[in-house]
Structure formats: structure tokens, C-alpha cells
mmCIF file of N, CA and C in Angstrom:
data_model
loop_
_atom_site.group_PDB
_atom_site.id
_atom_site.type_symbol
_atom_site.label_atom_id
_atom_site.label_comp_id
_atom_site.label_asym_id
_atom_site.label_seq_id
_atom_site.Cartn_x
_atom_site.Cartn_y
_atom_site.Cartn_z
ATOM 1 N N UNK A 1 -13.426 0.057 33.548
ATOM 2 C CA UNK A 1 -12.841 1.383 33.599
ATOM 3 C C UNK A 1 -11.382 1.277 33.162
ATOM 4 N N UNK A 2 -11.177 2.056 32.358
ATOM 5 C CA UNK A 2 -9.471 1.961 31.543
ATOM 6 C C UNK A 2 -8.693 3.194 32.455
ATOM 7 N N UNK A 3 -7.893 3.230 32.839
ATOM 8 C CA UNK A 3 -6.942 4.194 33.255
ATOM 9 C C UNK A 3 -5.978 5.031 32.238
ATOM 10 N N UNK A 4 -5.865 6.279 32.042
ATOM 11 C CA UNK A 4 -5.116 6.629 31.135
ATOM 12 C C UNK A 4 -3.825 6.806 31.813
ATOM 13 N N UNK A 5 -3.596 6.725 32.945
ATOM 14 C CA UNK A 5 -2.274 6.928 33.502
ATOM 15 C C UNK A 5 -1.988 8.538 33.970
ATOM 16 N N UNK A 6 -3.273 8.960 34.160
ATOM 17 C CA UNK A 6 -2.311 10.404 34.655
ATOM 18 C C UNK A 6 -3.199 10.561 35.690
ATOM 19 N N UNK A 7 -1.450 11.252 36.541
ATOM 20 C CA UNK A 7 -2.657 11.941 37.575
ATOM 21 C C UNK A 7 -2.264 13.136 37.850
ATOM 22 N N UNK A 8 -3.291 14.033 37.904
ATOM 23 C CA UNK A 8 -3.024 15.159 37.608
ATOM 24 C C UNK A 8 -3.313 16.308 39.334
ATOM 25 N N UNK A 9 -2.842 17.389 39.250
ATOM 26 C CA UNK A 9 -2.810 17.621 40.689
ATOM 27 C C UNK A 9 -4.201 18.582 40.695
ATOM 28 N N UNK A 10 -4.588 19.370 41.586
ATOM 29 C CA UNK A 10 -5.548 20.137 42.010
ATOM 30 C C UNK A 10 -4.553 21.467 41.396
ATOM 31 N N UNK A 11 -5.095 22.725 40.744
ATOM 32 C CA UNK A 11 -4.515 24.219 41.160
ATOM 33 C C UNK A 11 -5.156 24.890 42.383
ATOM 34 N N UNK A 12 -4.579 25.809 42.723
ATOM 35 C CA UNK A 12 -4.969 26.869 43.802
ATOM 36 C C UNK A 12 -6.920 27.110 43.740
ATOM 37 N N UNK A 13 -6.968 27.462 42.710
ATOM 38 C CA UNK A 13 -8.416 27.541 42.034
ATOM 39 C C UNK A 13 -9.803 26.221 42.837
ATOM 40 N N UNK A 14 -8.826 24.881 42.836
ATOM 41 C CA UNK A 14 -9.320 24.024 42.629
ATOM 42 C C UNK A 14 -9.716 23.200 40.888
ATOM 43 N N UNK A 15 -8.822 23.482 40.204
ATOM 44 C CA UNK A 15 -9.538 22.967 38.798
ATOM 45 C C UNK A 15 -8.039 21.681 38.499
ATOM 46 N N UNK A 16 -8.538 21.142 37.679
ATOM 47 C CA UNK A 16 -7.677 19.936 36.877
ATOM 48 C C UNK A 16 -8.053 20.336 35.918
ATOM 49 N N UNK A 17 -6.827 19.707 35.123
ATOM 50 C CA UNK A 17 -6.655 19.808 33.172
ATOM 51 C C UNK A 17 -7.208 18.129 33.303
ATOM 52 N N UNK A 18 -7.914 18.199 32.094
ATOM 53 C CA UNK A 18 -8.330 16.516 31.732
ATOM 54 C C UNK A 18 -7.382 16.526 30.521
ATOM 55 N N UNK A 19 -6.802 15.721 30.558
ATOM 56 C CA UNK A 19 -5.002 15.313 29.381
ATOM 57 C C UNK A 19 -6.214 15.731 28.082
ATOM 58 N N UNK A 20 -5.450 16.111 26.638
ATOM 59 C CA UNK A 20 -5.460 16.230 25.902
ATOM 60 C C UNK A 20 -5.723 15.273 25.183
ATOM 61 N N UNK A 21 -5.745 13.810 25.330
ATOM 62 C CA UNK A 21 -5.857 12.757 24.239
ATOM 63 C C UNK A 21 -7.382 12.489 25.186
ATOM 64 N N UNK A 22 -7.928 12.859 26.301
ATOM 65 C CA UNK A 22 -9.744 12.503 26.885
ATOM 66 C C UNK A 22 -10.443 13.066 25.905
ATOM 67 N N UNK A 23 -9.884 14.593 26.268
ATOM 68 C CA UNK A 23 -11.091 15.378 25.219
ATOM 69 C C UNK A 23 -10.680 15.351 23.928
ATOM 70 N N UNK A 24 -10.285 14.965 23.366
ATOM 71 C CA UNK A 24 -10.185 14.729 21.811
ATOM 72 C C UNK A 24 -11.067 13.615 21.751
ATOM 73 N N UNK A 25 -10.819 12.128 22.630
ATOM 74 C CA UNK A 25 -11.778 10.861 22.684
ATOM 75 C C UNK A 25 -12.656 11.091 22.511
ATOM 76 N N UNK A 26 -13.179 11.630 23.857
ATOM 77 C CA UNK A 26 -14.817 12.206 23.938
ATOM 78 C C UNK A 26 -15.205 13.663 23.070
ATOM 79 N N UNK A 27 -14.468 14.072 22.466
ATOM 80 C CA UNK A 27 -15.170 15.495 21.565
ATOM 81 C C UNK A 27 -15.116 16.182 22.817
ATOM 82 N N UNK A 28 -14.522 17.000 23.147
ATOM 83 C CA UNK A 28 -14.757 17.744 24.475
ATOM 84 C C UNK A 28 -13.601 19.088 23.334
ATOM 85 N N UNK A 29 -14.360 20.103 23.408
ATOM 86 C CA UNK A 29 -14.077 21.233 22.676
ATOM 87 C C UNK A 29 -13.998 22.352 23.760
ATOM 88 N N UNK A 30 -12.643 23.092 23.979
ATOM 89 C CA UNK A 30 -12.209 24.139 24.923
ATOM 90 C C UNK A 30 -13.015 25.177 24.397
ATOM 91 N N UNK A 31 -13.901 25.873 25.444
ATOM 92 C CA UNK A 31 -14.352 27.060 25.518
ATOM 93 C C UNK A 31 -15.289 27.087 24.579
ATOM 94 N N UNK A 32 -16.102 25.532 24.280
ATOM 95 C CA UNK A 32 -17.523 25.310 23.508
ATOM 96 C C UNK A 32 -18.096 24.536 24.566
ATOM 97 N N UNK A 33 -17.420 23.600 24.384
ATOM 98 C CA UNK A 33 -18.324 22.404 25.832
ATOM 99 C C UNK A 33 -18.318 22.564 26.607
ATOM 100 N N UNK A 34 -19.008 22.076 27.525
ATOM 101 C CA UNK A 34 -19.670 22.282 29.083
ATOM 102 C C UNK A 34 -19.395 20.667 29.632
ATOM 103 N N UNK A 35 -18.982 20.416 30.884
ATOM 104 C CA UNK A 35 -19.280 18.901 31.262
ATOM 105 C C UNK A 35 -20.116 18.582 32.470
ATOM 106 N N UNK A 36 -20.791 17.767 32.794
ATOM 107 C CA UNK A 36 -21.439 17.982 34.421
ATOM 108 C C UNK A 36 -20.519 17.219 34.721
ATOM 109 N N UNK A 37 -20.842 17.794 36.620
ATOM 110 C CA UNK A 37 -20.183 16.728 37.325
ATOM 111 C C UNK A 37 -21.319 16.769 38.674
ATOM 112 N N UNK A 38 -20.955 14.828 39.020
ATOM 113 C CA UNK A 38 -21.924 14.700 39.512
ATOM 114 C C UNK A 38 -20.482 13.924 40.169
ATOM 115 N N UNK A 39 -21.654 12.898 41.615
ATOM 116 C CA UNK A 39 -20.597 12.286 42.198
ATOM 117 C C UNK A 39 -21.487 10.144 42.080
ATOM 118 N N UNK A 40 -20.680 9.268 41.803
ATOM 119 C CA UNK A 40 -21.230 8.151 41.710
ATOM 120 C C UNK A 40 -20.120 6.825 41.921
ATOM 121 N N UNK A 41 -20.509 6.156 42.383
ATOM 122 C CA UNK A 41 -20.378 5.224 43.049
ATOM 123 C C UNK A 41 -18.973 5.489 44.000
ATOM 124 N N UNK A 42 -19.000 6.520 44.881
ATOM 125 C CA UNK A 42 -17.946 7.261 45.303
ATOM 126 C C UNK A 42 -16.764 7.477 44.650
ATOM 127 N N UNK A 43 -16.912 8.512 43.145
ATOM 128 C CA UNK A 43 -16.375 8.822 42.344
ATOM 129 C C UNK A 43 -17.166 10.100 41.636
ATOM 130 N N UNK A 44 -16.354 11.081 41.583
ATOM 131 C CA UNK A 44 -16.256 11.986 41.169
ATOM 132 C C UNK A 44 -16.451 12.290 39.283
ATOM 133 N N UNK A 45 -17.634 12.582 38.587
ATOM 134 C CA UNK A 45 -17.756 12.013 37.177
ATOM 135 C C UNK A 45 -18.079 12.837 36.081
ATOM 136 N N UNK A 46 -17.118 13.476 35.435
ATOM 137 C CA UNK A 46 -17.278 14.262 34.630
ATOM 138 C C UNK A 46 -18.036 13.498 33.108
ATOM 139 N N UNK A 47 -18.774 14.517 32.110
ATOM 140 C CA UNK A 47 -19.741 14.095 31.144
ATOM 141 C C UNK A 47 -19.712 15.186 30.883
ATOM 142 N N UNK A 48 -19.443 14.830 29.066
ATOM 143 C CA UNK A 48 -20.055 16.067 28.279
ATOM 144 C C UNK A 48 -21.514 15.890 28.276
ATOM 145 N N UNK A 49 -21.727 18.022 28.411
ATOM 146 C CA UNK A 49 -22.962 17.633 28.044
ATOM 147 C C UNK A 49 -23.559 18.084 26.464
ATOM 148 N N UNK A 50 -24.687 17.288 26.504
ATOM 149 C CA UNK A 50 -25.132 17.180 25.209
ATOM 150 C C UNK A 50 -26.186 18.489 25.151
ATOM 151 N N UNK A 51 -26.874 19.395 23.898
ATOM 152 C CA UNK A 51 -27.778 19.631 23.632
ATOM 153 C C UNK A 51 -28.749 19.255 24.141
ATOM 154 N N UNK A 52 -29.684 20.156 25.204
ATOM 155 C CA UNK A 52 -30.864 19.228 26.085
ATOM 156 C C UNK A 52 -30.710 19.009 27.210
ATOM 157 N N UNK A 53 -29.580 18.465 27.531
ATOM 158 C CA UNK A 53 -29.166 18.433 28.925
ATOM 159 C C UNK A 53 -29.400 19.753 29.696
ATOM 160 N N UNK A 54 -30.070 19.045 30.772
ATOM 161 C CA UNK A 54 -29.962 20.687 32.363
ATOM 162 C C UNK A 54 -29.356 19.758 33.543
ATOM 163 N N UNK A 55 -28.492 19.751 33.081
ATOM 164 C CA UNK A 55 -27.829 19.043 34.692
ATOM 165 C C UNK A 55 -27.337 19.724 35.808
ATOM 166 N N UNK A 56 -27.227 19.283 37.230
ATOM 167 C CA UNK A 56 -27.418 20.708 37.919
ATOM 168 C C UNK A 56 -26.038 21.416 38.374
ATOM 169 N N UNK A 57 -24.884 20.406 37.880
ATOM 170 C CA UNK A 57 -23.943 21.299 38.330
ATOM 171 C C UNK A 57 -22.767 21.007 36.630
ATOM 172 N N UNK A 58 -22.671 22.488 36.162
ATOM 173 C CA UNK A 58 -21.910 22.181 35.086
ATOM 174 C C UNK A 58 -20.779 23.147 34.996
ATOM 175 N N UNK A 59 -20.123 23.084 34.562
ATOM 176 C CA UNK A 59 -18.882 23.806 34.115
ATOM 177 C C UNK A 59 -18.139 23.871 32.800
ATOM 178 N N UNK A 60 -17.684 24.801 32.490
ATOM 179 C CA UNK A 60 -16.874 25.041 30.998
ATOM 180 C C UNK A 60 -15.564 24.575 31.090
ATOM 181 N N UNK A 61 -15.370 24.034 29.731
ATOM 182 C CA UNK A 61 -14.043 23.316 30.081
ATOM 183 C C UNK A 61 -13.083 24.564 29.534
ATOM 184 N N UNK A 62 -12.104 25.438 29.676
ATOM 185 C CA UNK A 62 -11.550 26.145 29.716
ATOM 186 C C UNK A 62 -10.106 26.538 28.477
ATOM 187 N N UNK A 63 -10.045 27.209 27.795
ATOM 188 C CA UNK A 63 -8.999 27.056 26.725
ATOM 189 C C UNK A 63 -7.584 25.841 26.983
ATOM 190 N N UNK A 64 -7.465 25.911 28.023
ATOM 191 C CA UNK A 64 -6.378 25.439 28.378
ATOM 192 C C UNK A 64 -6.623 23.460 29.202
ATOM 193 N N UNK A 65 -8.272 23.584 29.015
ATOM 194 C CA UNK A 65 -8.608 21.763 29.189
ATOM 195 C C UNK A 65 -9.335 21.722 30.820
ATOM 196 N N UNK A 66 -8.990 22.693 31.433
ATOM 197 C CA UNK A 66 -9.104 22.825 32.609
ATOM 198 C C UNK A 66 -10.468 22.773 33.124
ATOM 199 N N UNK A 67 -11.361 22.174 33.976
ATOM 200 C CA UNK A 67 -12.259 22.459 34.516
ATOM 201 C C UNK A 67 -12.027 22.549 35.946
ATOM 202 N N UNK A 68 -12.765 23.672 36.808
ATOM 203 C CA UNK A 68 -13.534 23.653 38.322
ATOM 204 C C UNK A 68 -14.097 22.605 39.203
ATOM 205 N N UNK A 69 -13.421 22.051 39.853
ATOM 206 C CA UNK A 69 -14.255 20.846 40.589
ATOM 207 C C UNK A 69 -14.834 22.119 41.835
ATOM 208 N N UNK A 70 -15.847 21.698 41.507
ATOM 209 C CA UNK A 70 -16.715 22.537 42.492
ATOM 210 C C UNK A 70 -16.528 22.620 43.992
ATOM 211 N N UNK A 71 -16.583 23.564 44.343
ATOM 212 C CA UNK A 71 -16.282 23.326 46.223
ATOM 213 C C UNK A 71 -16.588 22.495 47.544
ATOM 214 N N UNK A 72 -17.451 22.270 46.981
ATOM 215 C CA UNK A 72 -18.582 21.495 47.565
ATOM 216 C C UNK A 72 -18.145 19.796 47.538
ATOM 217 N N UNK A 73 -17.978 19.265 46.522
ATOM 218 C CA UNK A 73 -17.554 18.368 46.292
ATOM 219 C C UNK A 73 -16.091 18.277 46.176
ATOM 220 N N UNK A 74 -14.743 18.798 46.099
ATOM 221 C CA UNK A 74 -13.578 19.002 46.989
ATOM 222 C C UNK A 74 -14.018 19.055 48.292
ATOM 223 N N UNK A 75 -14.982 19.395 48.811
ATOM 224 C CA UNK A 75 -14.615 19.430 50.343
ATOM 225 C C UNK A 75 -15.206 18.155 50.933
ATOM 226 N N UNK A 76 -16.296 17.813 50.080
ATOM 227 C CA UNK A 76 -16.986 16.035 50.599
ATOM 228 C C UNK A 76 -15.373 15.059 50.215
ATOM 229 N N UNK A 77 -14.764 15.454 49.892
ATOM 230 C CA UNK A 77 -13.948 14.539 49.229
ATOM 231 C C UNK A 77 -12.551 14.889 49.535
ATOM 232 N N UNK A 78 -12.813 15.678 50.725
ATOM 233 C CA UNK A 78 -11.600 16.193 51.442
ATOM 234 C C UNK A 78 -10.084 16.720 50.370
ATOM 235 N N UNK A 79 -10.153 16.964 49.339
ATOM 236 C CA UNK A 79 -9.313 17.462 48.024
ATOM 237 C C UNK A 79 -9.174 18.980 48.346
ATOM 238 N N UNK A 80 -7.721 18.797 48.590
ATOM 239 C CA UNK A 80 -7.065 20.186 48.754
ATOM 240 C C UNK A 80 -6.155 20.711 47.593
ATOM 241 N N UNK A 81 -6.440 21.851 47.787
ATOM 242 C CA UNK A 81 -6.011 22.919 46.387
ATOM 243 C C UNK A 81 -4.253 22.598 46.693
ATOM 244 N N UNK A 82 -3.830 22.435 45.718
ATOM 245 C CA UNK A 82 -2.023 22.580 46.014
ATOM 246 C C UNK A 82 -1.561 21.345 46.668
ATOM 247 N N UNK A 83 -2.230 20.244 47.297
ATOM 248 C CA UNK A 83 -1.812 19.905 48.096
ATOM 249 C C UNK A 83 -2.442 18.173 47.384
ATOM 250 N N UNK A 84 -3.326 17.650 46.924
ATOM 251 C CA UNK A 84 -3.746 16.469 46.447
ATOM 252 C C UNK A 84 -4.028 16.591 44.611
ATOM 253 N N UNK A 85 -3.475 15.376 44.446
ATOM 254 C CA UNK A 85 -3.799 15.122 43.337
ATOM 255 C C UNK A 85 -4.906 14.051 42.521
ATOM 256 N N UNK A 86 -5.285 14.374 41.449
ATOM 257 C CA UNK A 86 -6.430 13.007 40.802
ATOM 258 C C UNK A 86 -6.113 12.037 40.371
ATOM 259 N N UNK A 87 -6.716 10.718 40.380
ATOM 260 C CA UNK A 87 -6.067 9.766 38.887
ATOM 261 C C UNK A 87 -7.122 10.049 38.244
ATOM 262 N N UNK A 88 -7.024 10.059 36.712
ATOM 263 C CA UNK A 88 -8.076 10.293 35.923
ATOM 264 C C UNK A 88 -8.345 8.931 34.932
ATOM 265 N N UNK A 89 -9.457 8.392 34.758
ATOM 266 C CA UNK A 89 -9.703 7.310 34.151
ATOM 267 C C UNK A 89 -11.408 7.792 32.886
ATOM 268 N N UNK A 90 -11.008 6.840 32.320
ATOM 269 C CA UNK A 90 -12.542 6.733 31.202
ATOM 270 C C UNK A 90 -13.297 6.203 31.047
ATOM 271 N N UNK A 91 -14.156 5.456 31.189
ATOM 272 C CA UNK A 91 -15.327 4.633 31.216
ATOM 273 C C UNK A 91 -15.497 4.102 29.971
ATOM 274 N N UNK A 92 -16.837 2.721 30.009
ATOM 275 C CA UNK A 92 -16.718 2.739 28.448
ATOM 276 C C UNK A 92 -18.202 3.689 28.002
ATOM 277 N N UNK A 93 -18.792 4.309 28.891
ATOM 278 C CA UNK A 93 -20.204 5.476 29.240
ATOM 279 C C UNK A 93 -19.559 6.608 28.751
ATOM 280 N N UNK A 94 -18.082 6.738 28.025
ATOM 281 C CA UNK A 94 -17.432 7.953 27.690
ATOM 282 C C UNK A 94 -17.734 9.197 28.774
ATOM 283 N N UNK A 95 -17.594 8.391 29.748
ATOM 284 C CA UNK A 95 -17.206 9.345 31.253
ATOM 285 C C UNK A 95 -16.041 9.296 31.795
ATOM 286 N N UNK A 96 -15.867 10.820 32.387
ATOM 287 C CA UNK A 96 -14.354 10.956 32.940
ATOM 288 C C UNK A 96 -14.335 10.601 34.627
ATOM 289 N N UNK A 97 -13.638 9.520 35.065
ATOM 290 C CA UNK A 97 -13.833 9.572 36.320
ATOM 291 C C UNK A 97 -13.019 9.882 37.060
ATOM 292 N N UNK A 98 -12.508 10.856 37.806
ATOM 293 C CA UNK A 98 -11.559 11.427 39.156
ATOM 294 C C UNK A 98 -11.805 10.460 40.211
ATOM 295 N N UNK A 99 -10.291 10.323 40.512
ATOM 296 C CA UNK A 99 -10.186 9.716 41.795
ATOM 297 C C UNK A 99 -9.075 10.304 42.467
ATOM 298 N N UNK A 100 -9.543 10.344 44.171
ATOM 299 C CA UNK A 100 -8.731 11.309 44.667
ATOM 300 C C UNK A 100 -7.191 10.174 44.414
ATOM 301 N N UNK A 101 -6.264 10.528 44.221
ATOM 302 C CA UNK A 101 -4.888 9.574 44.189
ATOM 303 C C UNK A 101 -4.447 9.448 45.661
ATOM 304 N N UNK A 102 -4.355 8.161 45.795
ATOM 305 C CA UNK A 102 -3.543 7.386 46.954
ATOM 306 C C UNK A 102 -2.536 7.024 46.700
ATOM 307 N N UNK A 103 -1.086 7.080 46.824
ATOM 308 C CA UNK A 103 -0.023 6.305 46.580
ATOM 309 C C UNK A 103 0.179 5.272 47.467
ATOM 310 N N UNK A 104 -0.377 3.673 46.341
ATOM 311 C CA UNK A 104 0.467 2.723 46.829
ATOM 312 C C UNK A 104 1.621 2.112 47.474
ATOM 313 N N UNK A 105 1.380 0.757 48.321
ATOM 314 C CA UNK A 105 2.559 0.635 49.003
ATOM 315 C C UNK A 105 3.708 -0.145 47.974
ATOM 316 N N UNK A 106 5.125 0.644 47.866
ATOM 317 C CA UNK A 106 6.008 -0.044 46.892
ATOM 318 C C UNK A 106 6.339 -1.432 46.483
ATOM 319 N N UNK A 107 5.910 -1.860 47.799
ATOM 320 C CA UNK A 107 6.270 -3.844 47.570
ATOM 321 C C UNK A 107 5.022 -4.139 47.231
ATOM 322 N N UNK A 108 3.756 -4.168 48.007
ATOM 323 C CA UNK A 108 2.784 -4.839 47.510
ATOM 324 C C UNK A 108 1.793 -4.213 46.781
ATOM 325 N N UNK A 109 1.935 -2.706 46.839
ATOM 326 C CA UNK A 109 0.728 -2.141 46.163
ATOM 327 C C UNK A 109 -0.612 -1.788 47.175
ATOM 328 N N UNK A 110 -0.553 -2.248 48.271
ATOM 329 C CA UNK A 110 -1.778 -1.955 49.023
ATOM 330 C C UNK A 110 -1.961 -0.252 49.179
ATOM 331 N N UNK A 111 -2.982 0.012 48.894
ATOM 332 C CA UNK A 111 -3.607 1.299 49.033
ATOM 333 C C UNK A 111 -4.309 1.591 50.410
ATOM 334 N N UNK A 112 -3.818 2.752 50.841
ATOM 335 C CA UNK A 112 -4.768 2.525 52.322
ATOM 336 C C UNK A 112 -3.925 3.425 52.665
ATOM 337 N N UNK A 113 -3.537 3.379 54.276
ATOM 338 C CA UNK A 113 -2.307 3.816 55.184
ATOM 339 C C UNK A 113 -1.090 3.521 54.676
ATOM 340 N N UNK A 114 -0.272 4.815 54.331
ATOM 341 C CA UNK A 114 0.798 4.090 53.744
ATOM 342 C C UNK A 114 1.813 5.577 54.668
ATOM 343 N N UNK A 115 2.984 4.923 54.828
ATOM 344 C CA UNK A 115 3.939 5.932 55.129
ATOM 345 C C UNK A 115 4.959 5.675 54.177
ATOM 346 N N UNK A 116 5.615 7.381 54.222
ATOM 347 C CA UNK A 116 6.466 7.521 53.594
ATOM 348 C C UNK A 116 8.052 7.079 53.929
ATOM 349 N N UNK A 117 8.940 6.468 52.942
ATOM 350 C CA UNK A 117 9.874 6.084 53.707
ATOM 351 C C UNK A 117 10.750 5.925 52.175
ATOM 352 N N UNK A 118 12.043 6.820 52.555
ATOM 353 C CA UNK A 118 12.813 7.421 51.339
ATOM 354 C C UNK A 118 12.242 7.547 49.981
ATOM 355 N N UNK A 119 11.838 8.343 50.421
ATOM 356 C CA UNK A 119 10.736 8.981 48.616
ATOM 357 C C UNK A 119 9.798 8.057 48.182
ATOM 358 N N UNK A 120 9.608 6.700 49.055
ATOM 359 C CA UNK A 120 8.732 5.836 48.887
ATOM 360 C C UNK A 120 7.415 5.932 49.556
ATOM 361 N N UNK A 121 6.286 5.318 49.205
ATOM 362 C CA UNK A 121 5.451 4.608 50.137
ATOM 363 C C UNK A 121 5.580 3.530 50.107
ATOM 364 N N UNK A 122 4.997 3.085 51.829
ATOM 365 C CA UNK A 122 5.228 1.703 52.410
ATOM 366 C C UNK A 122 4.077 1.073 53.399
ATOM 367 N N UNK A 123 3.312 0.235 52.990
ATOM 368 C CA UNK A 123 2.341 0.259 54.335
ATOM 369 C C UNK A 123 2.496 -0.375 55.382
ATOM 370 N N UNK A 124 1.818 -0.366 56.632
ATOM 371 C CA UNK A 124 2.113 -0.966 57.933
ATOM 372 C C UNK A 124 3.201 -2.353 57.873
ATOM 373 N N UNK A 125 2.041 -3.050 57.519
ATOM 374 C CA UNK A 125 2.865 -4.805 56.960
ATOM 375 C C UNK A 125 4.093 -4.676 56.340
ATOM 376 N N UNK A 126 4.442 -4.149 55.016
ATOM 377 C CA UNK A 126 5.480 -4.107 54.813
ATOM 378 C C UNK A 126 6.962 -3.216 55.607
ATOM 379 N N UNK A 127 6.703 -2.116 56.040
ATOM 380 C CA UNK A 127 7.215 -1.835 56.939
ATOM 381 C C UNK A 127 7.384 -2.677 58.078
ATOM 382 N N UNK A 128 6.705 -3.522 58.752
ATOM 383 C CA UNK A 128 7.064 -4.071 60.083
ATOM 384 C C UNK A 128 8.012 -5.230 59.549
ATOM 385 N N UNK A 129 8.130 -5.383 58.284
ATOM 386 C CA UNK A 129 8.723 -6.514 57.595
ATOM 387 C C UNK A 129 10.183 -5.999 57.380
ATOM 388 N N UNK A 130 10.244 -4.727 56.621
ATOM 389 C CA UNK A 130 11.252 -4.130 56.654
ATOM 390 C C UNK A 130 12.066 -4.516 57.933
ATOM 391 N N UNK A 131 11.869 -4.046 58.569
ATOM 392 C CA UNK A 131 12.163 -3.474 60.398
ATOM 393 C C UNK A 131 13.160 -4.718 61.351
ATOM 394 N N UNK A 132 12.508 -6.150 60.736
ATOM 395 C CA UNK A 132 12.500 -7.251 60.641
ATOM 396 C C UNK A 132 13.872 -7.729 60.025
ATOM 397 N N UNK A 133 14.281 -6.951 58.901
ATOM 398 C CA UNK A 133 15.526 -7.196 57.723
ATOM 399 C C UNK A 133 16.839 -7.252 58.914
ATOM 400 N N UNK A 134 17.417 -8.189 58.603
ATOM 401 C CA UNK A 134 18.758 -7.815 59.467
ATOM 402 C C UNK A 134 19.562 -7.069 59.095
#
């Protein structure tokens, strides 16, 4: 899985823009294509669909790049409107995969529990290390 580096937030709506250089990759055409989304290997997985396809949950990708993450799946995935953002990555299955974004801890990178501490995150360990600093 390649990361394109963005992460993009939720709108009020619930929808994300997929960056402009995905759907050009994958042919993903505003207000022609359709993408499903399904959920897999606890990941969230957008796919154009093709001619033929009946997949059961689909959506239009929107003039502006934007698709609907469905409600249902924001709410299995606890993703709040205004309030969480995605990382968005590509597969080499030319699938888009959402992930809800965690911000890492600044020294080591651990993902998990992290508190905030001057515009940073920091997790437990490193914090008790901090604390520690004379």
C-alpha cells in the first residue's frame, strides 16, 4: 500500500475529496463515475466501478472529487463529521483506502493513545520520559 500523503478531513455532510492526482491515476471522472465502498481488512475501500458491476453500496464521485462515506460505516468507524480526519492511500488493486487518521507520537511515532502536549502528540512512554527531563 503506497501512501499519497494526504489526509483529508470529514465535511459536515460526511464526504471527503479523494486528491486530484487518485482520480486522474485510477480514471475516476467527476459526475460520470460511481465508486463502491465496502469495508476490508478493517479499512474502509473505495473502487471504481466498472460497467457490470452491482455492488451494494455506491456513490457518485461529485464535480468537486468528493464522495459520501455512508453513515453507517462512519458510525462503525466511529468518524465524526467536522471533527476527524482520513489518511488516504492506493493499493496496487487500484483501490482507494481510508484510514481513520491517528496522530503519531512526535519522538517515536507510536500510534495508539497519544496526548496532546504543545501542538504536539506524545504517548504515555514518551511523556513519562519527558516528566523525567530535569
Amino acid at each position: 500500500m503506497k501512501a499519497t500523503g494526504s489526509i483529508r478531513p470529514l465535511d459536515d455532510l460526511g464526504r471527503i475529496v479523494v486528491p486530484k492526482v487518485i482520480r486522474k491515476k485510477l480514471d475516476i471522472v467527476e459526475n460520470r463515475d460511481y465508486v463502491e465502498i465496502y469495508i476490508s481488512e478493517g479499512n474502509i475501500v473505495l473502487r471504481k466501478c466498472l460497467e457490470g458491476d452491482l455492488p451494494s453500496i455506491t456513490r457518485k464521485v461529485d464535480e468537486f472529487g468528493r464522495v459520501v462515506i455512508p453513515k453507517e460505516i462512519r458510525r462503525s468507524y466511529d468518524l465524526k463529521e467536522k471533527v476527524d480526519s482520513v489518511e488516504i492511500f492506493v493499493d496496487d488493486e487500484a483501490q482507494i483506502i481510508l484510514k481513520k487518521y491517528e496522530p503519531g507520537c512526535v519522538f517515536c511515532g507510536y500510534i495508539g493513545r497519544t496526548t496532546p502536549f504543545m501542538q504536539r502528540y506524545v504517548c504515555e512512554d514518551c511523556l513519562k520520559k519527558l516528566k523525567e527531563l530535569p
